[in-house]
Amino acid sequence: MVAASEMVVCGEREKCWKVARCCCGLTPELMEKTTLLQVLSMKRETCDRERVGVVGGPAGAKDGKMIVLGGGEERKIEVVIMESLPNYLISEEILWKMLDLETLCTMACVSKSLRFSVDTEVLPYLASLDLSNVSIDAQALYHILSRLKSLNTLTLNCQRLDDSSLLPFLAPQIQQLNLFCCSLLSSSVLNCIGAICPFLRVLTVEFADQGSPPILFRKNVAYMLSKCRYLEDLSLKIKGTEVDSSAFQSIEISLPRSIKLLKLKPVLENNAIHLANRLRVSKSPSSSGFVLQFLSLLLDVISDRLLVAISKSLPLLVELHLEDRPDKEPSDDRDLTNDGLHFIGSCHFLTDLSLIRSRQNYQGSFKRINDMGMFLLAQTCTDLESVKLSGFSKVSDAGFASLLQSCQRLKKFEVRNAFLMSDLAFHDLIQAPCTLAEVRLLYCGLITSETVKKLAFSRSLEVLDLCGCKSVADSCLGSIACLQRLTTLNLTGADITDSGLSVIGQGNAPISHLCLRGCKRITDKGISFLLCGGGAIAQTLSSLDLGYMPGISDNGILTIATFGREITELCIRNCFHVTDLSMRALATKRWSQDRSKRLCRVDIFNCAGLSADALKLLRKPLFHGLQWIGIGKTHLTSNEDTMITEIQKERPWLTLCFNGCEMACHDGWQFHSL
């Protein structure tokens, strides 16, 4: 026999779940009108009457009904009255079982009881918050963080935040702090972090170069490190065109012995050698000295001397990432050679290796390394699971093949600017068990469709990046379409056609990120084949890059707006045949199809066919949910500053990029002026 009290509780519990199901059914509609940040910052707006009609009560609940208008249809949804339910049932049976923040905040708009429970019984106890995908201002940050009293992990995009707006929310209980895109933050914030957050274990800060004296930066870093004695992961980056690489000089003196992961950018080679020697560890993990396991440095030059110092001092390294940006050809005694690669073998625990020579400042490469160096590396580092190599212009198929054959546990393989690597490097790939999950072959001009067919034998493949491999054609797309774990595909500059997209559009590959940039033989017809072919991609594609494609016009964009239900990120930069008609279709994407996701990021840089009037489409209620849009070199920027100011005031969550940055300004924010 079930006790009467238990029956009452069970009845209330069932009532709660009816409400939950109803709320979840409303989520796609409410999510269009309400985002996490708007709810938390008390900037909720009433639903657009064109889209949602509310009947009675705070959420249409007074009469127990809500009318939702969508796609020309009127649907009536029963909403169970919440006010009579116990708060503990609402919290335990609904909210704490749906800890997705956007869903929680959506449900908070449905009734006063849900709102009260979210505000008092969920948000104050949340331990982690990640706002890295949107740039918020100081006022919004205050409204958000003032409600979250128990945070120990905080991740922010700080592009619009200065020192004074961040400091009030630093607290002793914070153990992980990630600050990205810090355009306005000074190095003094490090001083405050050290004083307020002594128990910090993870710290990541991306600074923009503000021309301040390096000695001041070093002083603030040293003070912070002297206070944060439990720090395990430290990542400090300074971005800019003329950053003083001496900013991290002598940092090794202050590092706590608890450090396990260290990322510094930029660092001079000599300073990096001193750092490695200072961090010399005992070969016994139980020793009381340093136990550094992960090291990532951006240098002026990678040399044999540096590799010798690292291999002798840091034998416990699990991951080693080194990148250099020389401004001239390195001398013989300050360059990486075959001998340097051989020394890496002393790090017997190494599973992840990245060696990159950037061409940002000088069109150079590792000219003193050939196949012999790769043979030595493959012979001594057989446990590698991830390899990333860039600038090895003298290494041929034999050298790269030796890595693929020797490293039996290899899951990630990336090679960039390997001008001598051809299909022969992958000739024997199908003869041995292949564990590859991520393959990136960037700007390897001799790679053709034959390599792709061989890679497709790895049924575990999730990422395939063939950016700049211009000889890849339609003939391999049938193999790609059969990869049932593939989520990311980059075919930038490939020689594919509409027929090839038809194959992908009918395939089983659940691709969520697709880049077709620079594929000049693709037209609007191909986009239709891709999204209307009945394959898996129509249900999974969330990010699509169609930049620099002359065959794309309004017809292709209309197809995306109509059938690209899951697309939230779209790049059409340098598509000259795109007009205001396309913008209007994208602006109303959520309204033209049922349960379609909103566009969050759109890149229309240098779309010359757009008129100045297209700027009006950025006004509310159009493009709801838009977080970032690149409008540089378009007629939209020729409009009056007053309208742009009004849009920015009306939509504080929206970032308008005029600088020509790639999507979301991930590598251009440091040059923005706010």
Coordinates of C-alpha atoms in Angstrom, one line a residue, residues 417-652:
N417 CA 53.0 23.8 -46.1
A418 CA 54.7 20.4 -46.9
F419 CA 55.5 21.1 -50.6
L420 CA 57.0 17.6 -51.1
M421 CA 54.3 15.5 -49.5
S422 CA 52.2 13.6 -52.0
D423 CA 49.7 10.7 -52.1
L424 CA 52.7 8.3 -51.7
A425 CA 53.0 9.3 -48.0
F426 CA 49.6 7.6 -47.4
H427 CA 50.2 4.6 -49.7
D428 CA 50.5 2.0 -47.0
L429 CA 47.9 3.5 -44.7
I430 CA 45.2 0.8 -45.4
Q431 CA 47.6 -2.1 -44.7
A432 CA 47.7 -1.4 -40.9
P433 CA 44.9 -0.6 -38.4
C434 CA 44.2 3.1 -38.6
T435 CA 43.3 5.0 -35.5
L436 CA 43.2 8.5 -37.0
A437 CA 40.3 10.6 -35.9
E438 CA 41.6 14.0 -37.1
V439 CA 43.6 14.7 -40.2
R440 CA 44.5 18.2 -41.4
L441 CA 46.6 18.6 -44.6
L442 CA 46.8 22.3 -45.2
Y443 CA 48.3 23.8 -48.4
C444 CA 49.9 20.5 -49.4
G445 CA 49.6 21.0 -53.2
L446 CA 50.5 17.5 -54.3
I447 CA 47.7 15.8 -52.3
T448 CA 44.9 14.5 -54.5
S449 CA 41.6 12.6 -54.2
E450 CA 43.6 9.3 -53.9
T451 CA 44.8 10.3 -50.4
V452 CA 41.3 11.1 -49.3
K453 CA 40.0 7.7 -50.4
K454 CA 42.7 6.0 -48.3
L455 CA 41.9 8.1 -45.3
A456 CA 38.3 7.2 -45.6
F457 CA 39.3 3.6 -44.6
S458 CA 39.6 5.0 -41.1
R459 CA 36.0 4.8 -39.9
S460 CA 36.9 6.7 -36.8
L461 CA 37.6 9.9 -38.8
E462 CA 35.9 12.9 -37.3
V463 CA 37.8 15.9 -38.7
L464 CA 39.1 16.1 -42.3
D465 CA 40.8 19.4 -43.3
L466 CA 42.1 19.7 -46.8
C467 CA 42.4 23.5 -47.0
G468 CA 44.4 24.6 -50.0
C469 CA 44.7 21.1 -51.5
K470 CA 43.5 22.2 -55.0
S471 CA 43.8 18.8 -56.6
V472 CA 41.1 17.2 -54.5
A473 CA 38.1 16.7 -56.7
D474 CA 34.6 15.1 -56.8
S475 CA 35.9 11.5 -57.2
C476 CA 36.7 11.2 -53.5
L477 CA 33.4 12.7 -52.1
G478 CA 31.6 9.4 -52.2
S479 CA 34.2 8.0 -49.8
I480 CA 33.7 11.1 -47.5
A481 CA 29.9 10.7 -47.6
C482 CA 30.2 7.3 -46.0
L483 CA 32.1 8.4 -42.9
Q484 CA 29.5 8.2 -40.2
R485 CA 31.6 10.0 -37.5
L486 CA 32.7 12.9 -39.7
T487 CA 31.7 16.2 -38.1
T488 CA 34.1 18.7 -39.7
L489 CA 35.0 19.0 -43.4
N490 CA 37.2 21.7 -44.9
L491 CA 37.5 21.7 -48.7
T492 CA 38.8 25.3 -49.2
G493 CA 40.0 25.8 -52.7
A494 CA 39.2 22.2 -53.8
D495 CA 38.2 21.4 -57.4
I496 CA 34.7 20.2 -56.5
T497 CA 31.5 20.9 -58.4
D498 CA 27.7 20.8 -57.8
S499 CA 27.7 17.1 -58.6
G500 CA 30.1 16.5 -55.7
L501 CA 27.9 18.4 -53.3
S502 CA 25.0 16.2 -54.4
V503 CA 26.9 13.2 -53.2
I504 CA 27.6 14.7 -49.8
G505 CA 23.9 15.9 -49.6
Q506 CA 22.8 12.3 -50.0
G507 CA 25.4 10.7 -47.7
N508 CA 25.4 9.6 -44.1
A509 CA 28.2 11.8 -42.8
P510 CA 26.8 13.9 -39.9
I511 CA 28.8 17.0 -40.9
S512 CA 28.3 20.0 -38.6
H513 CA 31.0 22.3 -39.9
L514 CA 31.6 22.6 -43.7
C515 CA 33.9 25.0 -45.4
L516 CA 33.7 25.4 -49.2
R517 CA 35.6 28.7 -49.4
G518 CA 37.1 29.4 -52.8
C519 CA 35.4 26.5 -54.5
K520 CA 34.8 28.4 -57.7
R521 CA 32.9 25.7 -59.6
I522 CA 30.1 25.5 -57.1
T523 CA 26.9 27.4 -57.8
D524 CA 23.5 27.9 -56.2
K525 CA 22.4 24.6 -57.6
G526 CA 25.1 22.8 -55.5
I527 CA 23.8 24.4 -52.3
S528 CA 20.3 23.0 -53.1
F529 CA 21.8 19.6 -53.7
L530 CA 23.6 19.8 -50.4
L531 CA 20.6 20.8 -48.2
C532 CA 17.8 19.1 -50.1
G533 CA 19.4 15.7 -50.9
G534 CA 17.8 13.8 -48.0
G535 CA 21.1 13.0 -46.3
A536 CA 22.3 13.4 -42.8
I537 CA 24.0 16.8 -43.4
A538 CA 20.6 18.7 -43.7
Q539 CA 19.9 17.8 -40.1
T540 CA 23.4 18.4 -38.6
L541 CA 25.0 21.3 -40.5
S542 CA 25.5 24.2 -38.1
S543 CA 28.4 26.2 -39.7
L544 CA 28.8 26.9 -43.4
D545 CA 31.5 28.9 -45.1
L546 CA 30.8 30.0 -48.7
G547 CA 33.4 32.8 -48.8
Y548 CA 35.0 33.9 -52.1
M549 CA 32.6 31.9 -54.3
P550 CA 31.5 33.8 -57.4
G551 CA 28.8 31.2 -58.2
I552 CA 26.8 32.0 -55.0
S553 CA 23.9 34.5 -55.4
D554 CA 20.6 35.2 -53.7
N555 CA 19.1 31.9 -54.8
G556 CA 21.7 30.0 -52.8
I557 CA 21.2 32.1 -49.7
L558 CA 17.4 31.7 -50.0
T559 CA 18.0 27.9 -50.0
I560 CA 20.0 28.2 -46.8
A561 CA 17.4 30.4 -45.2
T562 CA 14.7 27.9 -46.1
F563 CA 16.3 24.5 -45.6
G564 CA 19.3 25.2 -43.3
R565 CA 17.4 24.5 -40.1
E566 CA 20.5 23.9 -37.9
I567 CA 22.8 26.6 -39.4
T568 CA 23.8 29.2 -36.8
E569 CA 27.1 30.4 -38.4
L570 CA 27.3 31.5 -42.0
C571 CA 30.2 33.1 -44.0
I572 CA 29.5 34.6 -47.4
R573 CA 32.4 37.1 -47.5
N574 CA 33.4 38.3 -50.9
C575 CA 30.3 36.9 -52.6
F576 CA 29.6 39.8 -54.9
H577 CA 26.2 38.6 -56.3
V578 CA 24.5 38.6 -52.9
T579 CA 22.0 41.5 -52.5
D580 CA 19.6 42.9 -49.9
L581 CA 17.2 40.1 -50.7
S582 CA 19.6 37.6 -49.2
M583 CA 20.0 39.7 -46.0
R584 CA 16.2 39.9 -45.7
A585 CA 15.8 36.2 -46.0
L586 CA 18.5 35.6 -43.3
A587 CA 17.0 38.2 -41.1
T588 CA 13.7 36.3 -41.0
K589 CA 15.2 32.8 -41.0
R590 CA 13.6 31.8 -37.8
W591 CA 10.2 32.9 -38.9
S592 CA 10.3 31.2 -42.3
Q593 CA 10.6 27.7 -41.0
D594 CA 9.4 25.9 -37.9
R595 CA 11.9 25.1 -35.1
S596 CA 14.8 26.5 -37.0
K597 CA 17.8 27.7 -35.0
R598 CA 18.7 31.3 -35.0
L599 CA 21.8 32.7 -36.8
C600 CA 24.4 33.7 -34.2
R601 CA 27.3 34.8 -36.5
V602 CA 27.2 36.1 -40.0
D603 CA 30.2 37.3 -42.1
I604 CA 29.2 39.5 -45.1
F605 CA 32.6 41.2 -45.4
N606 CA 33.1 42.8 -48.9
C607 CA 29.7 41.8 -50.2
A608 CA 29.6 44.6 -52.7
G609 CA 26.0 43.8 -53.8
L610 CA 24.5 44.9 -50.5
S611 CA 23.2 48.4 -50.2
A612 CA 23.3 50.9 -47.3
D613 CA 19.6 50.1 -46.6
A614 CA 20.6 46.6 -45.5
L615 CA 21.8 48.1 -42.2
K616 CA 18.2 48.6 -41.3
L617 CA 17.8 44.8 -41.2
L618 CA 20.0 44.7 -38.1
R619 CA 17.3 46.6 -36.1
K620 CA 15.0 44.6 -33.8
P621 CA 13.1 42.3 -34.1
L622 CA 15.0 41.0 -37.2
F623 CA 18.1 38.8 -36.8
H624 CA 17.1 37.9 -33.3
G625 CA 19.9 36.2 -31.4
L626 CA 22.6 37.6 -33.6
Q627 CA 25.8 37.9 -31.6
W628 CA 28.4 38.9 -34.3
I629 CA 28.3 40.2 -37.9
G630 CA 31.2 41.3 -40.1
I631 CA 30.2 44.2 -42.3
G632 CA 33.6 45.6 -43.3
K633 CA 34.0 46.9 -46.9
T634 CA 30.3 47.0 -47.5
H635 CA 27.9 49.8 -48.1
L636 CA 26.5 49.2 -44.7
T637 CA 29.4 51.0 -43.2
S638 CA 28.7 54.1 -45.3
N639 CA 25.4 54.7 -43.5
E640 CA 25.1 57.4 -40.8
D641 CA 26.9 56.8 -37.6
T642 CA 23.7 57.6 -35.7
M643 CA 22.0 54.4 -37.0
I644 CA 25.0 52.2 -36.1
T645 CA 25.0 53.8 -32.6
E646 CA 21.3 53.1 -32.3
I647 CA 21.8 49.5 -33.2
Q648 CA 24.6 49.1 -30.8
K649 CA 22.5 50.6 -28.0
E650 CA 19.4 48.5 -28.9
R651 CA 21.4 45.3 -29.2
P652 CA 24.2 45.4 -26.6

